[in-house]
Coordinates of C-alpha atoms in Angstrom, one line a residue:
Chain A
X1 CA 75.3 -63.3 32.9
X2 CA 75.4 -61.3 29.7
X3 CA 74.2 -57.7 29.9
X4 CA 73.4 -54.6 27.6
X5 CA 76.0 -51.9 28.3
X6 CA 75.5 -48.3 27.5
X7 CA 77.9 -45.6 27.2
X8 CA 78.3 -42.8 28.5
X9 CA 76.2 -43.0 31.5
X10 CA 75.8 -39.2 31.5
X11 CA 76.1 -36.7 28.6
X12 CA 75.8 -33.1 29.0
X13 CA 75.5 -31.1 25.7
X14 CA 74.4 -27.7 24.3
X15 CA 71.3 -27.1 22.5
X16 CA 71.8 -27.6 18.8
X17 CA 74.8 -30.0 19.2
X18 CA 74.9 -33.6 18.0
X19 CA 75.0 -36.5 20.3
X20 CA 75.7 -40.2 19.9
X21 CA 74.5 -42.7 22.5
X22 CA 76.0 -46.0 22.4
X23 CA 74.9 -49.5 23.2
X24 CA 76.3 -53.0 23.1
X25 CA 73.3 -55.5 23.0
X26 CA 73.7 -59.0 24.3
X27 CA 75.6 -60.8 21.5
X28 CA 73.0 -63.4 20.5
X29 CA 70.0 -61.1 20.4
X30 CA 68.3 -60.1 17.3
X31 CA 65.9 -57.3 18.3
X32 CA 67.1 -54.0 19.5
X33 CA 65.3 -51.0 21.0
X34 CA 65.7 -47.6 22.1
X35 CA 63.4 -46.2 24.8
X36 CA 63.5 -42.9 26.7
X37 CA 62.2 -41.6 30.1
X38 CA 61.8 -38.0 30.8
X39 CA 62.2 -37.4 34.6
X40 CA 59.0 -38.0 36.4
X41 CA 57.3 -39.4 33.2
X42 CA 56.5 -42.7 31.7
X43 CA 59.0 -44.8 29.6
X44 CA 58.4 -44.1 25.9
X45 CA 59.2 -46.2 23.0
X46 CA 61.4 -44.6 20.4
X47 CA 62.4 -47.2 17.8
X48 CA 62.9 -50.8 17.2
X49 CA 65.7 -52.4 14.8
X50 CA 65.8 -55.9 13.4
X51 CA 67.9 -57.4 10.5
X52 CA 69.7 -54.1 9.9
X53 CA 66.8 -52.0 9.6
X54 CA 64.2 -50.1 11.5
X55 CA 61.1 -52.2 12.0
X56 CA 59.1 -49.7 13.9
X57 CA 59.3 -46.0 15.2
X58 CA 57.3 -43.7 17.3
X59 CA 56.2 -40.2 16.5
X60 CA 59.1 -39.1 18.9
X61 CA 61.5 -40.5 16.5
X62 CA 61.6 -37.8 13.9
X63 CA 64.2 -36.6 11.3
X64 CA 66.5 -35.5 14.2
X65 CA 66.8 -39.2 15.3
X66 CA 68.8 -41.9 13.6
X67 CA 70.0 -45.3 14.6
X68 CA 72.7 -47.5 13.4
X69 CA 74.3 -50.9 13.9
X70 CA 77.8 -50.3 12.2
X71 CA 79.7 -53.2 13.1
X72 CA 77.5 -56.1 14.3
X73 CA 78.0 -55.2 18.0
X74 CA 77.5 -51.7 18.6
X75 CA 73.9 -50.1 18.3
X76 CA 73.8 -46.3 18.3
X77 CA 71.2 -43.6 18.7
X78 CA 72.2 -40.1 17.2
X79 CA 70.3 -36.9 17.8
X80 CA 71.5 -34.5 15.1
X81 CA 70.5 -31.1 16.8
X82 CA 69.5 -31.5 20.4
X83 CA 66.5 -29.5 22.0
X84 CA 66.0 -28.8 25.6
X85 CA 63.1 -31.2 25.6
X86 CA 65.4 -34.1 24.5
X87 CA 66.8 -34.1 28.0
X88 CA 65.9 -37.6 29.5
X89 CA 67.2 -41.0 30.3
X90 CA 67.8 -43.1 27.2
X91 CA 67.6 -46.7 27.5
X92 CA 68.9 -49.3 25.1
X93 CA 67.2 -52.9 25.1
X94 CA 67.7 -56.1 23.4
X95 CA 65.8 -59.5 23.1
X96 CA 66.7 -62.9 21.8
X97 CA 63.3 -63.1 19.9
X98 CA 60.0 -61.9 20.0
X99 CA 58.0 -62.8 23.1
X100 CA 61.4 -63.0 25.0
X101 CA 62.1 -60.9 28.1
X102 CA 63.6 -57.5 27.2
X103 CA 67.1 -56.8 28.6
X104 CA 67.9 -53.2 29.4
X105 CA 71.0 -51.4 29.8
X106 CA 71.6 -49.0 32.8
X107 CA 70.7 -45.9 30.5
X108 CA 72.4 -42.7 29.5
X109 CA 71.2 -39.5 31.2
X110 CA 71.1 -36.9 28.6
X111 CA 71.1 -33.2 29.7
X112 CA 70.6 -30.6 27.1
X113 CA 71.4 -27.0 28.2
Chain B
X1 CA 44.8 -46.0 21.9
X2 CA 46.4 -48.4 24.5
X3 CA 46.6 -46.8 28.0
X4 CA 48.4 -48.5 31.0
X5 CA 47.6 -47.5 34.5
X6 CA 49.2 -48.5 37.7
X7 CA 47.6 -48.5 41.0
X8 CA 48.9 -47.3 43.7
X9 CA 51.5 -44.9 42.6
X10 CA 53.4 -45.6 45.9
X11 CA 53.1 -48.1 48.7
X12 CA 55.0 -48.5 51.9
X13 CA 54.7 -51.6 53.9
X14 CA 56.6 -53.4 56.8
X15 CA 58.9 -56.2 56.0
X16 CA 57.5 -59.5 55.9
X17 CA 54.0 -58.5 54.4
X18 CA 52.6 -60.0 51.3
X19 CA 51.5 -57.2 48.7
X20 CA 49.6 -56.8 45.4
X21 CA 50.6 -54.3 42.8
X22 CA 47.9 -53.6 40.2
X23 CA 48.2 -52.8 36.4
X24 CA 45.3 -52.3 33.9
X25 CA 45.2 -51.7 30.3
X26 CA 42.5 -50.4 27.9
X27 CA 42.9 -52.6 24.9
X28 CA 42.7 -56.4 25.4
X29 CA 44.4 -57.2 22.2
X30 CA 47.9 -57.5 23.7
X31 CA 50.7 -59.8 22.6
X32 CA 52.3 -60.1 26.1
X33 CA 52.7 -58.2 29.4
X34 CA 55.9 -57.8 31.3
X35 CA 56.6 -56.7 34.9
X36 CA 59.9 -54.7 35.4
X37 CA 61.8 -53.5 38.3
X38 CA 63.4 -50.0 38.1
X39 CA 66.2 -49.1 40.8
X40 CA 67.4 -45.5 41.2
X41 CA 69.9 -44.6 38.6
X42 CA 69.7 -48.1 37.1
X43 CA 68.1 -49.8 34.1
X44 CA 64.9 -51.8 33.8
X45 CA 65.1 -55.5 34.8
X46 CA 62.6 -57.8 33.6
X47 CA 60.9 -59.7 36.3
X48 CA 58.2 -61.8 34.6
X49 CA 56.8 -62.0 31.2
X50 CA 53.2 -63.4 30.6
X51 CA 52.2 -64.3 27.1
X52 CA 48.6 -63.5 26.0
X53 CA 47.5 -67.1 26.1
X54 CA 48.8 -67.5 29.8
X55 CA 47.1 -66.8 33.1
X56 CA 50.0 -66.4 35.3
X57 CA 53.8 -66.6 35.8
X58 CA 55.9 -67.4 38.9
X59 CA 59.4 -66.7 39.9
X60 CA 60.5 -67.1 43.5
X61 CA 58.5 -64.9 45.6
X62 CA 56.8 -63.2 42.6
X63 CA 53.7 -64.2 41.1
X64 CA 52.1 -62.3 38.2
X65 CA 48.6 -62.9 36.8
X66 CA 46.9 -61.8 33.7
X67 CA 43.2 -61.4 32.8
X68 CA 43.1 -60.2 29.3
X69 CA 39.3 -59.9 29.0
X70 CA 39.1 -57.5 31.8
X71 CA 42.4 -55.7 31.1
X72 CA 44.2 -56.4 34.3
X73 CA 47.3 -57.9 35.6
X74 CA 48.6 -58.2 39.3
X75 CA 52.0 -58.7 40.7
X76 CA 52.0 -60.5 44.0
X77 CA 55.1 -60.2 46.2
X78 CA 55.2 -62.7 49.2
X79 CA 57.2 -62.1 52.3
X80 CA 58.4 -58.7 51.2
X81 CA 62.1 -57.7 52.2
X82 CA 63.6 -54.3 52.1
X83 CA 65.5 -55.3 49.1
X84 CA 62.4 -55.4 47.2
X85 CA 62.3 -51.6 47.5
X86 CA 62.1 -50.3 44.0
X87 CA 59.6 -49.0 41.4
X88 CA 57.7 -51.7 39.7
X89 CA 56.6 -51.1 36.1
X90 CA 54.2 -53.1 34.0
X91 CA 54.3 -52.8 30.2
X92 CA 52.1 -54.4 27.3
X93 CA 53.1 -55.4 24.0
X94 CA 50.4 -54.9 21.4
X95 CA 49.3 -57.5 18.8
X96 CA 49.9 -55.1 15.9
X97 CA 53.4 -54.2 16.7
X98 CA 55.9 -55.1 19.3
X99 CA 56.6 -51.9 21.1
X100 CA 56.0 -51.8 24.7
X101 CA 53.4 -49.3 26.3
X102 CA 54.4 -48.6 29.9
X103 CA 52.5 -47.7 33.1
X104 CA 53.9 -44.9 35.2
X105 CA 54.9 -47.4 38.0
X106 CA 54.3 -48.2 41.5
X107 CA 57.1 -47.0 44.0
X108 CA 57.4 -49.7 46.7
X109 CA 59.1 -49.1 50.0
X110 CA 59.6 -52.0 52.4
X111 CA 60.3 -50.9 55.8
X112 CA 62.7 -53.0 57.9

């Protein structure tokens, strides 16, 4: 069964550094998402992406965050200058169409020191 | 503002029992509701999706119900097995947008 893949599985970075989290969504899916889960807290929506542009973003997704779909298969989340509070599990998800089940990757655990 | 609450936060039952997990939401204007399973160190797996016009969905030993007017959903697991041990999350998608709003989850342990 096709699946969403995320790399790396774990990333450790120093405060102020840039990180890029990578995702390969399922190939025929049209909608793409990034969510995050801080340890012990609820899953939080960051951004949704459709037709090569952001369709919606949360308050968390400030100017330090950006997303790209550079080549039609990869979907990346960039954090320009990481902060300690960016430490979390970041999940990429995709769906075939609206009102379809959401398929998640296994996540990237980001640790900012 | 939509809030999603799940009760109980944790549940431990012997293998073979039927059980019910609860999810409530404050704003009934939802587009759909999904139940997910989260295993430690893994991603989230969609179990059931109930559209706002539906009352329930079934998949194998799982049955999810939705009562939009009262802001409630239940996930029924029949004949529980140790492999069902995981955290179960419910999430709602709003009418006005398609982001998911999540509950905190119920951590389920099935004892052999």
